[in-house]
Every structure is written in structure tokens, then in C-alpha cells.
Amino acid sequence: MRSRYVHHLNVSVNDGVFSARTRVMIHVQPANNHSPTFKKSDYVASVRENLPANSYVTTVLAVDLDSGKYGNVTYSLQSEEDHDYFAIGRTTGVIHTRKPLDREVSPGPLHLTVAAEDGGGRRGFTYVAVTVADDNDNAPVFDAPRYRAFVAANSTAGTLLLV
């Protein structure tokens, strides 16, 4: 592995009669001293329901202060359930949908755990809360086929008739 940290050492030896000289090149290999760190500890995103697969959600970003392979970061989703609905670019951190999302199935935010791993196996984590925004894709329905209410003759406008 090639390193940007190179030192040159001049070495000489003398036995009183003969002498010799040489130059030694020392390559200092990088160490894996740091774990990847995300720019934010929590991300918040929103995506409309019923968008096609491969729709953009958000981008996460982690950096690693090490050099060489130990500074290269790859991303992954931690939950198998997350893989059903989302995918993440291994080297980009771009999160997108795998299929259309339905707000009526998942009304609350979806919580993703994202890992960033460096070339030496050190990891950092962040969390992404994804809200599925509602489309008006369902017609209103009545719970019962018939309703009956009685109204008193002295009722005022705005009186509640049914609950």
C-alpha cells in the first residue's frame, strides 16, 4: 500500500578502513484511529405516499479522519425491515424508496438506522425519521349502511347530531 508519509534516511557505516553509504526509504502506513462520524446525529425526511420506486428520500453524510482505506466510508441500513421499503447508496449515502409507500399502512414516521463503516471495520451510526406525507387517495366511507338521528325542534345551528 502506498502512503503519503514517506521518510528518507541516510545511513553510513565506517569500520576504520572502509565506509559505505546508502539511502533508506521508510513508508509509514496509515492507522485506523478514527470511526466514521455523521454530520448529524438525526436526520428528518418526508416523502409523499404513492411515489414510484427509486424516489429520493434524503442523503446522509459521514466522514472519517483517517487516510487511505481507513478513511473510505460505506453506508448500509441496519434493519432487514428497512430494506423492504428503502435502499441506500453504498458509497453515496443517498436513501431512496424501493417501492411506493402507503401512509394508511404506516401513519407514523418510519425510523431507519444507518451505519457508516470504514475500511478497517470501525462504524458510526445515525438515525433517519421518514414521514410519509398523505395523498388524497382514498374516498370517504361510512362505517354503517344507515344512520338515524333525532333533532329537537329547539336545536340551534351547529348542534351535534351523531358521534
CSV table of N, CA and C in Angstrom, one decimal:
chain,number,residue,atom,x,y,z
A,1,MET,N,0.8,-1.2,0.0
A,1,MET,CA,0.0,0.0,0.0
A,1,MET,C,0.9,1.2,0.0
A,2,ARG,N,0.6,2.2,-0.8
A,2,ARG,CA,1.3,3.4,-1.0
A,2,ARG,C,0.8,4.4,0.0
A,3,SER,N,1.8,5.1,0.7
A,3,SER,CA,1.4,6.0,1.7
A,3,SER,C,1.9,7.4,1.4
A,4,ARG,N,1.3,8.4,1.8
A,4,ARG,CA,1.8,9.8,1.5
A,4,ARG,C,2.8,10.2,2.6
A,5,TYR,N,3.0,9.4,3.6
A,5,TYR,CA,4.0,9.6,4.6
A,5,TYR,C,5.3,8.8,4.3
A,6,VAL,N,6.3,9.5,3.7
A,6,VAL,CA,7.5,8.8,3.3
A,6,VAL,C,8.6,9.6,4.0
A,7,HIS,N,9.6,8.9,4.6
A,7,HIS,CA,10.8,9.4,5.2
A,7,HIS,C,12.0,8.8,4.5
A,8,HIS,N,13.0,9.7,4.3
A,8,HIS,CA,14.3,9.2,3.7
A,8,HIS,C,15.3,9.3,4.8
A,9,LEU,N,16.1,8.3,4.9
A,9,LEU,CA,17.2,8.2,6.0
A,9,LEU,C,18.5,7.9,5.3
A,10,ASN,N,19.5,8.7,5.5
A,10,ASN,CA,20.8,8.4,5.0
A,10,ASN,C,21.6,7.7,6.1
A,11,VAL,N,22.1,6.5,5.7
A,11,VAL,CA,22.8,5.6,6.6
A,11,VAL,C,24.3,5.5,6.1
A,12,SER,N,25.2,5.6,7.1
A,12,SER,CA,26.6,5.4,6.7
A,12,SER,C,27.2,4.5,7.8
A,13,VAL,N,28.2,3.7,7.4
A,13,VAL,CA,28.9,2.9,8.3
A,13,VAL,C,30.4,3.0,8.0
A,14,ASN,N,31.2,2.9,9.0
A,14,ASN,CA,32.7,3.0,8.8
A,14,ASN,C,33.4,2.1,9.8
A,15,ASP,N,34.3,1.2,9.3
A,15,ASP,CA,35.0,0.3,10.2
A,15,ASP,C,36.4,0.7,10.4
A,16,GLY,N,36.8,1.9,10.0
A,16,GLY,CA,38.1,2.4,10.2
A,16,GLY,C,38.9,2.3,8.9
A,17,VAL,N,38.5,1.4,8.1
A,17,VAL,CA,39.2,1.2,6.8
A,17,VAL,C,38.3,1.5,5.6
A,18,PHE,N,37.2,0.9,5.7
A,18,PHE,CA,36.2,1.0,4.6
A,18,PHE,C,35.0,1.8,5.2
A,19,SER,N,34.2,2.4,4.2
A,19,SER,CA,33.0,3.0,4.6
A,19,SER,C,32.0,2.7,3.5
A,20,ALA,N,30.7,2.8,3.9
A,20,ALA,CA,29.6,2.6,2.9
A,20,ALA,C,28.5,3.5,3.3
A,21,ARG,N,27.7,3.9,2.3
A,21,ARG,CA,26.6,4.7,2.4
A,21,ARG,C,25.4,4.2,1.7
A,22,THR,N,24.2,4.4,2.2
A,22,THR,CA,23.0,4.0,1.5
A,22,THR,C,21.9,5.0,1.9
A,23,ARG,N,20.8,5.0,1.2
A,23,ARG,CA,19.7,5.7,1.5
A,23,ARG,C,18.5,4.8,1.7
A,24,VAL,N,17.8,4.9,2.8
A,24,VAL,CA,16.7,4.1,3.2
A,24,VAL,C,15.4,4.9,3.1
A,25,MET,N,14.4,4.3,2.4
A,25,MET,CA,13.1,5.0,2.3
A,25,MET,C,12.1,4.3,3.2
A,26,ILE,N,11.5,5.0,4.1
A,26,ILE,CA,10.6,4.4,5.0
A,26,ILE,C,9.2,4.9,4.7
A,27,HIS,N,8.2,4.0,4.5
A,27,HIS,CA,6.8,4.3,4.2
A,27,HIS,C,6.1,4.1,5.5
A,28,VAL,N,5.4,5.1,6.0
A,28,VAL,CA,4.6,5.0,7.2
A,28,VAL,C,3.2,4.7,6.8
A,29,GLN,N,2.7,3.5,7.2
A,29,GLN,CA,1.3,3.1,6.8
A,29,GLN,C,0.3,3.8,7.7
A,30,PRO,N,-0.8,4.1,7.1
A,30,PRO,CA,-1.9,4.8,8.0
A,30,PRO,C,-2.5,3.8,9.0
A,31,ALA,N,-2.9,4.4,10.1
A,31,ALA,CA,-3.6,3.6,11.1
A,31,ALA,C,-5.0,3.9,11.1
A,32,ASN,N,-5.8,3.0,11.7
A,32,ASN,CA,-7.3,3.2,11.8
A,32,ASN,C,-7.6,3.7,13.2
A,33,ASN,N,-7.4,5.0,13.3
A,33,ASN,CA,-7.5,5.7,14.6
A,33,ASN,C,-8.9,6.2,14.9
A,34,HIS,N,-9.7,6.4,13.8
A,34,HIS,CA,-11.0,7.1,13.9
A,34,HIS,C,-12.1,6.3,13.4
A,35,SER,N,-13.3,6.5,14.0
A,35,SER,CA,-14.5,5.9,13.4
A,35,SER,C,-15.2,6.9,12.6
A,36,PRO,N,-16.0,6.5,11.6
A,36,PRO,CA,-16.8,7.4,10.8
A,36,PRO,C,-17.8,8.2,11.7
A,37,THR,N,-17.9,9.5,11.4
A,37,THR,CA,-18.8,10.4,12.2
A,37,THR,C,-19.8,11.0,11.2
A,38,PHE,N,-21.1,10.9,11.5
A,38,PHE,CA,-22.1,11.5,10.7
A,38,PHE,C,-22.2,13.0,11.0
A,39,LYS,N,-22.5,13.8,10.0
A,39,LYS,CA,-22.6,15.3,10.1
A,39,LYS,C,-23.8,15.6,11.0
A,40,LYS,N,-24.8,14.8,11.1
A,40,LYS,CA,-25.9,15.0,12.0
A,40,LYS,C,-26.2,13.6,12.8
A,41,SER,N,-26.6,13.8,14.0
A,41,SER,CA,-27.0,12.5,14.8
A,41,SER,C,-28.3,12.0,14.4
A,42,ASP,N,-29.2,12.9,13.9
A,42,ASP,CA,-30.5,12.5,13.5
A,42,ASP,C,-30.9,13.3,12.2
A,43,TYR,N,-31.5,12.6,11.3
A,43,TYR,CA,-32.0,13.2,10.0
A,43,TYR,C,-33.5,13.1,10.0
A,44,VAL,N,-34.1,14.1,9.4
A,44,VAL,CA,-35.6,14.1,9.2
A,44,VAL,C,-35.9,14.2,7.8
A,45,ALA,N,-36.8,13.4,7.2
A,45,ALA,CA,-37.1,13.5,5.8
A,45,ALA,C,-38.6,13.2,5.6
A,46,SER,N,-39.1,13.7,4.5
A,46,SER,CA,-40.5,13.5,4.2
A,46,SER,C,-40.6,13.0,2.7
A,47,VAL,N,-41.5,12.1,2.5
A,47,VAL,CA,-41.7,11.6,1.1
A,47,VAL,C,-43.2,11.4,0.9
A,48,ARG,N,-43.7,11.8,-0.2
A,48,ARG,CA,-45.2,11.6,-0.5
A,48,ARG,C,-45.5,10.1,-0.7
A,49,GLU,N,-46.7,9.7,-0.2
A,49,GLU,CA,-47.1,8.3,-0.5
A,49,GLU,C,-47.3,8.2,-2.0
A,50,ASN,N,-47.3,6.9,-2.4
A,50,ASN,CA,-47.6,6.5,-3.8
A,50,ASN,C,-46.6,7.0,-4.8
A,51,LEU,N,-45.4,7.5,-4.4
A,51,LEU,CA,-44.4,7.8,-5.4
A,51,LEU,C,-43.8,6.5,-5.9
A,52,PRO,N,-43.3,6.5,-7.2
A,52,PRO,CA,-42.8,5.3,-7.7
A,52,PRO,C,-41.5,4.8,-7.0
A,53,ALA,N,-41.2,3.6,-7.1
A,53,ALA,CA,-39.9,3.1,-6.6
A,53,ALA,C,-38.7,3.9,-7.1
A,54,ASN,N,-37.7,4.0,-6.3
A,54,ASN,CA,-36.5,4.7,-6.5
A,54,ASN,C,-36.6,6.2,-6.4
A,55,SER,N,-37.7,6.7,-5.6
A,55,SER,CA,-37.8,8.1,-5.4
A,55,SER,C,-36.9,8.5,-4.3
A,56,TYR,N,-36.3,9.7,-4.4
A,56,TYR,CA,-35.3,10.2,-3.5
A,56,TYR,C,-36.0,10.5,-2.1
A,57,VAL,N,-35.3,10.2,-1.0
A,57,VAL,CA,-35.8,10.5,0.3
A,57,VAL,C,-34.8,11.5,1.0
A,58,THR,N,-33.6,11.2,1.1
A,58,THR,CA,-32.6,12.1,1.7
A,58,THR,C,-31.2,11.6,1.5
A,59,THR,N,-30.2,12.4,1.9
A,59,THR,CA,-28.8,11.9,1.8
A,59,THR,C,-28.2,12.1,3.2
A,60,VAL,N,-27.5,11.0,3.6
A,60,VAL,CA,-26.7,11.1,4.9
A,60,VAL,C,-25.2,11.2,4.5
A,61,LEU,N,-24.5,11.8,5.4
A,61,LEU,CA,-23.0,12.0,5.2
A,61,LEU,C,-22.2,11.8,6.4
A,62,ALA,N,-21.2,10.9,6.3
A,62,ALA,CA,-20.3,10.6,7.4
A,62,ALA,C,-18.9,10.9,6.9
A,63,VAL,N,-18.0,11.3,7.7
A,63,VAL,CA,-16.6,11.5,7.4
A,63,VAL,C,-15.7,10.7,8.4
A,64,ASP,N,-14.6,10.3,7.9
A,64,ASP,CA,-13.6,9.6,8.7
A,64,ASP,C,-12.3,10.3,8.6
A,65,LEU,N,-11.7,10.7,9.7
A,65,LEU,CA,-10.5,11.5,9.6
A,65,LEU,C,-9.2,10.7,9.3
A,66,ASP,N,-9.3,9.4,9.2
A,66,ASP,CA,-8.2,8.5,8.8
A,66,ASP,C,-7.9,8.7,7.3
A,67,SER,N,-6.7,8.3,6.9
A,67,SER,CA,-6.3,8.4,5.5
A,67,SER,C,-6.3,7.0,4.9
A,68,GLY,N,-6.2,7.0,3.6
A,68,GLY,CA,-6.1,5.7,2.9
A,68,GLY,C,-7.4,4.9,3.0
A,69,LYS,N,-7.3,3.6,3.0
A,69,LYS,CA,-8.6,2.8,3.0
A,69,LYS,C,-9.3,3.0,4.3
A,70,TYR,N,-8.6,3.4,5.4
A,70,TYR,CA,-9.3,3.6,6.7
A,70,TYR,C,-10.2,4.8,6.7
A,71,GLY,N,-10.0,5.7,5.7
A,71,GLY,CA,-10.8,6.9,5.6
A,71,GLY,C,-12.0,6.8,4.6
A,72,ASN,N,-12.0,5.6,3.9
A,72,ASN,CA,-13.1,5.4,3.0
A,72,ASN,C,-14.3,4.9,3.7
A,73,VAL,N,-15.5,5.5,3.5
A,73,VAL,CA,-16.7,5.2,4.2
A,73,VAL,C,-17.7,4.5,3.3
A,74,THR,N,-18.4,3.5,3.7
A,74,THR,CA,-19.5,2.9,3.0
A,74,THR,C,-20.7,2.9,4.0
A,75,TYR,N,-21.9,2.9,3.4
A,75,TYR,CA,-23.2,3.1,4.1
A,75,TYR,C,-24.0,1.8,4.0
A,76,SER,N,-24.8,1.5,5.0
A,76,SER,CA,-25.8,0.4,5.0
A,76,SER,C,-26.9,0.7,5.9
A,77,LEU,N,-28.1,0.1,5.6
A,77,LEU,CA,-29.3,0.1,6.5
A,77,LEU,C,-29.1,-1.0,7.5
A,78,GLN,N,-29.5,-0.9,8.7
A,78,GLN,CA,-29.2,-1.9,9.7
A,78,GLN,C,-30.4,-2.9,9.9
A,79,SER,N,-31.6,-2.5,9.6
A,79,SER,CA,-32.8,-3.4,9.8
A,79,SER,C,-33.2,-4.0,8.5
A,80,GLU,N,-33.5,-5.3,8.6
A,80,GLU,CA,-34.0,-6.0,7.4
A,80,GLU,C,-35.3,-5.5,7.0
A,81,GLU,N,-36.1,-5.0,7.9
A,81,GLU,CA,-37.4,-4.4,7.6
A,81,GLU,C,-37.2,-3.1,6.8
A,82,ASP,N,-36.2,-2.3,7.1
A,82,ASP,CA,-35.9,-1.1,6.4
A,82,ASP,C,-35.6,-1.4,4.9
A,83,HIS,N,-35.0,-2.6,4.7
A,83,HIS,CA,-34.6,-3.0,3.3
A,83,HIS,C,-35.8,-3.3,2.5
A,84,ASP,N,-37.0,-3.6,3.1
A,84,ASP,CA,-38.2,-3.8,2.4
A,84,ASP,C,-38.7,-2.5,1.7
A,85,TYR,N,-38.5,-1.4,2.3
A,85,TYR,CA,-39.0,-0.1,1.8
A,85,TYR,C,-38.0,0.9,1.3
A,86,PHE,N,-36.7,0.7,1.7
A,86,PHE,CA,-35.7,1.7,1.4
A,86,PHE,C,-34.4,1.0,1.0
A,87,ALA,N,-33.6,1.8,0.2
A,87,ALA,CA,-32.2,1.4,-0.1
A,87,ALA,C,-31.3,2.6,0.0
A,88,ILE,N,-30.0,2.3,0.3
A,88,ILE,CA,-29.1,3.4,0.4
A,88,ILE,C,-27.9,3.1,-0.5
A,89,GLY,N,-27.4,4.2,-1.1
A,89,GLY,CA,-26.2,4.1,-2.0
A,89,GLY,C,-25.0,3.8,-1.1
A,90,ARG,N,-24.3,2.7,-1.4
A,90,ARG,CA,-23.2,2.2,-0.6
A,90,ARG,C,-22.1,3.2,-0.4
A,91,THR,N,-21.8,4.0,-1.4
A,91,THR,CA,-20.8,5.0,-1.3
A,91,THR,C,-21.3,6.4,-1.3
A,92,THR,N,-22.6,6.6,-1.6
A,92,THR,CA,-23.1,8.0,-1.7
A,92,THR,C,-23.9,8.4,-0.5
A,93,GLY,N,-24.5,7.5,0.2
A,93,GLY,CA,-25.4,7.8,1.3
A,93,GLY,C,-26.7,8.3,0.9
A,94,VAL,N,-27.1,8.2,-0.4
A,94,VAL,CA,-28.4,8.6,-0.9
A,94,VAL,C,-29.4,7.5,-0.5
A,95,ILE,N,-30.5,7.9,0.2
A,95,ILE,CA,-31.5,7.0,0.5
A,95,ILE,C,-32.7,7.2,-0.5
A,96,HIS,N,-33.2,6.1,-1.0
A,96,HIS,CA,-34.4,6.2,-1.9
A,96,HIS,C,-35.3,5.0,-1.6
A,97,THR,N,-36.6,5.1,-2.1
A,97,THR,CA,-37.6,4.1,-1.8
A,97,THR,C,-37.4,2.9,-2.7
A,98,ARG,N,-37.8,1.7,-2.2
A,98,ARG,CA,-37.7,0.5,-3.0
A,98,ARG,C,-39.0,0.3,-3.7
A,99,LYS,N,-40.1,0.8,-3.2
A,99,LYS,CA,-41.5,0.6,-3.7
A,99,LYS,C,-42.3,1.8,-3.2
A,100,PRO,N,-43.5,2.0,-3.8
A,100,PRO,CA,-44.4,3.1,-3.3
A,100,PRO,C,-44.8,2.8,-1.9
A,101,LEU,N,-44.8,3.9,-1.1
A,101,LEU,CA,-45.2,3.8,0.3
A,101,LEU,C,-46.7,4.2,0.5
A,102,ASP,N,-47.3,3.7,1.5
A,102,ASP,CA,-48.7,4.0,1.7
A,102,ASP,C,-48.9,4.5,3.2
A,103,ARG,N,-49.3,5.8,3.3
A,103,ARG,CA,-49.4,6.4,4.6
A,103,ARG,C,-50.5,5.7,5.5
A,104,GLU,N,-51.5,5.2,4.8
A,104,GLU,CA,-52.6,4.5,5.6
A,104,GLU,C,-52.0,3.2,6.3
A,105,VAL,N,-51.0,2.6,5.7
A,105,VAL,CA,-50.3,1.5,6.3
A,105,VAL,C,-49.3,1.9,7.4
A,106,SER,N,-48.6,3.0,7.1
A,106,SER,CA,-47.6,3.5,8.0
A,106,SER,C,-47.8,5.0,8.3
A,107,PRO,N,-48.8,5.2,9.2
A,107,PRO,CA,-49.2,6.6,9.5
A,107,PRO,C,-48.1,7.4,10.3
A,108,GLY,N,-47.3,6.8,11.1
A,108,GLY,CA,-46.3,7.5,11.9
A,108,GLY,C,-45.0,7.5,11.1
A,109,PRO,N,-44.0,8.2,11.6
A,109,PRO,CA,-42.7,8.2,10.9
A,109,PRO,C,-42.1,6.9,10.9
A,110,LEU,N,-41.3,6.5,9.9
A,110,LEU,CA,-40.6,5.3,9.8
A,110,LEU,C,-39.2,5.6,10.3
A,111,HIS,N,-38.6,4.8,11.1
A,111,HIS,CA,-37.3,5.1,11.7
A,111,HIS,C,-36.3,4.1,11.2
A,112,LEU,N,-35.3,4.7,10.5
A,112,LEU,CA,-34.2,4.0,9.9
A,112,LEU,C,-32.9,4.1,10.7
A,113,THR,N,-32.1,3.1,10.9
A,113,THR,CA,-30.8,3.2,11.5
A,113,THR,C,-29.8,3.0,10.3
A,114,VAL,N,-28.9,3.9,10.2
A,114,VAL,CA,-27.9,3.9,9.1
A,114,VAL,C,-26.5,3.7,9.7
A,115,ALA,N,-25.7,2.8,9.2
A,115,ALA,CA,-24.3,2.7,9.6
A,115,ALA,C,-23.4,3.2,8.6
A,116,ALA,N,-22.3,3.8,9.0
A,116,ALA,CA,-21.2,4.1,8.1
A,116,ALA,C,-20.0,3.3,8.6
A,117,GLU,N,-19.3,2.6,7.7
A,117,GLU,CA,-18.2,1.7,8.1
A,117,GLU,C,-17.0,2.1,7.3
A,118,ASP,N,-15.8,2.2,8.0
A,118,ASP,CA,-14.6,2.5,7.3
A,118,ASP,C,-13.9,1.2,6.8
A,119,GLY,N,-12.8,1.4,6.1
A,119,GLY,CA,-12.1,0.2,5.6
A,119,GLY,C,-11.4,-0.7,6.6
A,120,GLY,N,-11.4,-0.3,7.8
A,120,GLY,CA,-10.9,-1.1,8.9
A,120,GLY,C,-11.9,-1.8,9.8
A,121,GLY,N,-13.2,-1.5,9.4
A,121,GLY,CA,-14.3,-2.1,10.2
A,121,GLY,C,-14.9,-1.3,11.3
A,122,ARG,N,-14.4,-0.1,11.5
A,122,ARG,CA,-14.9,0.8,12.5
A,122,ARG,C,-16.2,1.4,12.0
A,123,ARG,N,-17.2,1.6,12.9
A,123,ARG,CA,-18.5,2.1,12.5
A,123,ARG,C,-19.0,3.2,13.3
A,124,GLY,N,-19.9,4.0,12.6
A,124,GLY,CA,-20.6,5.1,13.3
A,124,GLY,C,-22.1,4.9,12.8
A,125,PHE,N,-23.0,5.5,13.6
A,125,PHE,CA,-24.5,5.3,13.3
A,125,PHE,C,-25.2,6.7,13.4
A,126,THR,N,-26.3,6.7,12.6
A,126,THR,CA,-27.2,7.8,12.7
A,126,THR,C,-28.6,7.3,12.5
A,127,TYR,N,-29.6,8.2,12.7
A,127,TYR,CA,-31.0,7.8,12.6
A,127,TYR,C,-31.7,8.7,11.7
A,128,VAL,N,-32.6,8.1,10.9
A,128,VAL,CA,-33.4,8.9,9.9
A,128,VAL,C,-34.9,8.6,10.2
A,129,ALA,N,-35.6,9.7,10.5
A,129,ALA,CA,-37.1,9.6,10.6
A,129,ALA,C,-37.7,10.0,9.3
A,130,VAL,N,-38.5,9.1,8.7
A,130,VAL,CA,-39.1,9.4,7.4
A,130,VAL,C,-40.6,9.5,7.6
A,131,THR,N,-41.2,10.7,7.4
A,131,THR,CA,-42.6,10.8,7.4
A,131,THR,C,-43.2,10.6,6.0
A,132,VAL,N,-44.2,9.8,5.9
A,132,VAL,CA,-44.9,9.5,4.7
A,132,VAL,C,-46.1,10.5,4.6
A,133,ALA,N,-46.0,11.5,3.7
A,133,ALA,CA,-47.0,12.5,3.5
A,133,ALA,C,-48.2,12.0,2.8
A,134,ASP,N,-49.4,12.4,3.2
A,134,ASP,CA,-50.6,11.8,2.7
A,134,ASP,C,-51.0,12.4,1.4
A,135,ASP,N,-51.5,11.6,0.5
A,135,ASP,CA,-52.2,11.9,-0.7
A,135,ASP,C,-53.6,11.7,-0.5
A,136,ASN,N,-54.5,12.4,-1.1
A,136,ASN,CA,-55.9,12.2,-1.0
A,136,ASN,C,-56.3,11.0,-2.0
A,137,ASP,N,-55.9,9.8,-1.6
A,137,ASP,CA,-56.1,8.6,-2.5
A,137,ASP,C,-57.1,7.7,-2.0
A,138,ASN,N,-57.9,8.0,-1.0
A,138,ASN,CA,-59.0,7.1,-0.5
A,138,ASN,C,-60.3,8.0,-0.4
A,139,ALA,N,-61.3,7.4,-1.0
A,139,ALA,CA,-62.6,8.1,-0.9
A,139,ALA,C,-63.1,7.9,0.5
A,140,PRO,N,-63.9,8.9,1.0
A,140,PRO,CA,-64.5,8.7,2.4
A,140,PRO,C,-65.5,7.6,2.4
A,141,VAL,N,-65.6,6.9,3.5
A,141,VAL,CA,-66.6,5.8,3.6
A,141,VAL,C,-67.3,6.0,4.9
A,142,PHE,N,-68.5,5.5,4.9
A,142,PHE,CA,-69.4,5.5,6.2
A,142,PHE,C,-69.1,4.1,6.8
A,143,ASP,N,-69.2,4.1,8.2
A,143,ASP,CA,-69.0,2.9,8.9
A,143,ASP,C,-70.2,2.0,8.9
A,144,ALA,N,-71.4,2.6,8.8
A,144,ALA,CA,-72.6,1.8,8.9
A,144,ALA,C,-73.4,2.1,7.6
A,145,PRO,N,-74.3,1.2,7.2
A,145,PRO,CA,-75.0,1.4,5.9
A,145,PRO,C,-76.1,2.5,6.1
A,146,ARG,N,-76.6,2.7,7.4
A,146,ARG,CA,-77.7,3.6,7.7
A,146,ARG,C,-77.5,4.3,9.0
A,147,TYR,N,-77.8,5.6,9.1
A,147,TYR,CA,-77.7,6.3,10.3
A,147,TYR,C,-79.1,6.9,10.6
A,148,ARG,N,-79.4,7.0,11.9
A,148,ARG,CA,-80.7,7.6,12.3
A,148,ARG,C,-80.4,8.6,13.4
A,149,ALA,N,-80.9,9.8,13.3
A,149,ALA,CA,-80.7,10.8,14.3
A,149,ALA,C,-82.1,11.6,14.6
A,150,PHE,N,-82.3,12.0,15.7
A,150,PHE,CA,-83.4,12.8,16.1
A,150,PHE,C,-83.0,14.2,16.4
A,151,VAL,N,-83.7,15.2,15.9
A,151,VAL,CA,-83.3,16.6,16.2
A,151,VAL,C,-84.5,17.3,17.0
A,152,ALA,N,-84.1,17.9,18.1
A,152,ALA,CA,-85.1,18.6,18.9
A,152,ALA,C,-85.5,19.8,18.1
A,153,ALA,N,-86.8,20.2,18.2
A,153,ALA,CA,-87.3,21.4,17.5
A,153,ALA,C,-86.6,22.7,17.9
A,154,ASN,N,-86.1,22.7,19.1
A,154,ASN,CA,-85.5,24.0,19.5
A,154,ASN,C,-83.9,23.9,19.5
A,155,SER,N,-83.4,23.0,18.6
A,155,SER,CA,-82.0,22.9,18.5
A,155,SER,C,-81.4,24.1,17.7
A,156,THR,N,-80.2,24.5,18.1
A,156,THR,CA,-79.6,25.6,17.4
A,156,THR,C,-78.7,25.1,16.3
A,157,ALA,N,-78.3,26.0,15.4
A,157,ALA,CA,-77.4,25.7,14.3
A,157,ALA,C,-76.1,25.2,14.9
A,158,GLY,N,-75.5,24.1,14.3
A,158,GLY,CA,-74.2,23.6,14.8
A,158,GLY,C,-74.4,22.5,15.9
A,159,THR,N,-75.6,22.2,16.2
A,159,THR,CA,-75.9,21.1,17.2
A,159,THR,C,-75.4,19.8,16.7
A,160,LEU,N,-74.6,19.0,17.4
A,160,LEU,CA,-74.0,17.8,17.0
A,160,LEU,C,-75.2,16.7,17.0
A,161,LEU,N,-75.3,16.0,15.9
A,161,LEU,CA,-76.4,15.0,15.8
A,161,LEU,C,-75.9,13.6,16.0
A,162,LEU,N,-74.8,13.3,15.5
A,162,LEU,CA,-74.2,11.9,15.6
A,162,LEU,C,-72.7,12.0,16.0
A,163,VAL,N,-72.3,11.0,16.7
A,163,VAL,CA,-70.9,10.9,17.0
A,163,VAL,C,-70.3,9.6,16.5
